[in-house]
Coordinates of C-alpha atoms in Angstrom, one line a residue:
M1 CA 10.0 5.2 -20.3
K2 CA 8.2 4.1 -17.4
P3 CA 9.7 1.5 -15.2
S4 CA 8.3 -1.7 -14.8
H5 CA 6.4 -2.8 -11.6
K6 CA 8.8 -5.7 -11.3
L7 CA 11.9 -3.5 -11.2
V8 CA 10.2 -1.1 -8.8
A9 CA 9.4 -4.1 -6.4
A10 CA 12.6 -5.5 -6.7
L11 CA 14.5 -2.3 -5.7
V12 CA 12.1 -1.9 -2.7
V13 CA 12.8 -5.5 -1.6
L14 CA 16.6 -4.7 -1.9
A15 CA 16.3 -1.7 0.1
A16 CA 14.5 -3.5 2.6
M17 CA 16.7 -6.4 2.9
S18 CA 19.8 -4.2 3.3
G19 CA 17.7 -2.1 6.0
L20 CA 17.1 -5.3 7.9
A21 CA 20.8 -6.6 7.6
A22 CA 21.9 -3.3 8.8
T23 CA 19.6 -3.5 11.6
A24 CA 20.5 -7.2 12.5
L25 CA 24.2 -6.2 12.5
L26 CA 23.7 -3.3 14.9
V27 CA 21.4 -5.4 17.4
S28 CA 23.7 -8.2 17.3
A29 CA 26.8 -6.6 17.9
P30 CA 28.5 -7.7 21.3
P31 CA 28.2 -5.4 24.3
A32 CA 32.0 -4.8 24.1
L33 CA 31.5 -2.8 20.6
A34 CA 28.7 -0.9 22.2
A35 CA 30.8 0.1 25.1
A36 CA 33.6 1.0 23.0
T37 CA 31.3 3.4 20.9
S38 CA 29.7 5.1 23.9
P39 CA 31.4 8.1 25.3
A40 CA 33.6 7.3 28.4
G41 CA 32.4 8.7 31.5
L42 CA 28.6 9.2 30.8
G43 CA 27.5 6.4 32.7
I44 CA 25.2 4.9 29.7
A45 CA 24.6 1.1 29.7
P46 CA 26.0 -0.3 26.6
D47 CA 22.4 -1.7 25.7
A48 CA 20.8 1.7 26.1
W49 CA 23.4 3.4 23.9
S50 CA 22.7 0.6 21.2
Y51 CA 19.0 0.9 21.4
G52 CA 19.4 4.8 21.3
L53 CA 21.4 4.6 18.2
L54 CA 19.1 1.9 16.9
G55 CA 16.1 4.6 17.3
A56 CA 17.9 7.4 15.8
A57 CA 18.5 5.3 12.7
L58 CA 15.2 4.1 12.5
A59 CA 13.6 7.4 12.9
T60 CA 15.9 8.9 10.2
G61 CA 15.6 6.1 7.8
L62 CA 11.8 5.3 8.1
S63 CA 10.8 8.8 7.8
S64 CA 12.9 9.4 4.8
L65 CA 11.4 6.1 3.1
G66 CA 7.8 7.7 3.9
A67 CA 8.9 11.0 2.5
G68 CA 10.0 9.5 -0.7
F69 CA 6.7 7.5 -1.2
A70 CA 4.7 10.6 -0.4
V71 CA 6.6 12.8 -2.9
A72 CA 6.1 10.1 -5.6
K73 CA 2.7 10.1 -5.0
V74 CA 1.9 13.8 -4.7
G75 CA 4.5 14.8 -7.3
T76 CA 2.7 12.6 -9.6
A77 CA -0.4 13.9 -9.0
A78 CA 0.7 17.4 -9.0
I79 CA 2.3 17.1 -12.6
G80 CA -0.7 15.8 -13.8
A81 CA -2.9 18.7 -12.4
L82 CA -0.3 21.2 -13.6
A83 CA -0.5 19.8 -17.3
E84 CA -4.2 20.7 -17.2
K85 CA -4.0 24.0 -15.1
P86 CA -0.4 25.6 -15.2
E87 CA -2.0 28.5 -12.6
L88 CA -1.8 25.9 -9.9
F89 CA 1.8 25.7 -9.5
G90 CA 2.1 27.7 -6.4
R91 CA -0.5 25.4 -4.6
L92 CA 0.9 22.3 -5.8
L93 CA 4.4 23.2 -4.7
I94 CA 3.0 23.5 -1.2
F95 CA 1.7 20.0 -1.3
V96 CA 5.0 18.6 -2.3
G97 CA 6.9 20.6 0.1
L98 CA 4.7 19.3 3.1
A99 CA 5.2 15.7 1.8
E100 CA 9.1 16.4 2.2
G101 CA 8.7 17.6 5.6
I102 CA 8.2 14.1 7.0
A103 CA 11.7 13.6 6.3
I104 CA 12.9 16.6 8.4
Y105 CA 10.6 15.8 11.1
G106 CA 12.2 12.2 11.4
L107 CA 15.7 14.0 11.3
I108 CA 14.8 16.5 14.0
V109 CA 13.7 13.2 16.1
S110 CA 16.8 11.5 15.6
I111 CA 18.8 14.5 16.4
L112 CA 16.8 14.8 19.8
I113 CA 17.3 11.1 20.4
L114 CA 21.3 11.6 19.9
N115 CA 21.4 14.6 21.9
R116 CA 19.6 12.7 24.9
L117 CA 22.4 10.1 24.5
T118 CA 25.4 12.5 25.1

């Protein structure tokens, strides 16, 4: 059973709205909250701490969203090709793995950002 395009569009809009709401909460947090969450004695400004956390969250979230989209497109094409030629399994698996690597790159970038903050 194939999901309708309206359902997929509604889920994408819901995910985008929840992401925007979380970003708005993070950006509009008072400086006292940012200062309370920053480690004591590091001398990091509360604004820098907030923007660092925002950058790490966006790096992970957007790369995961892009990887999910890429795996959906590549995986669909791979299954279609695999149905016609089963001997292409190894080559097609490489393409799906490359698409999944996008999320890993975003996670590495967010880890580097968080290490720079502490």
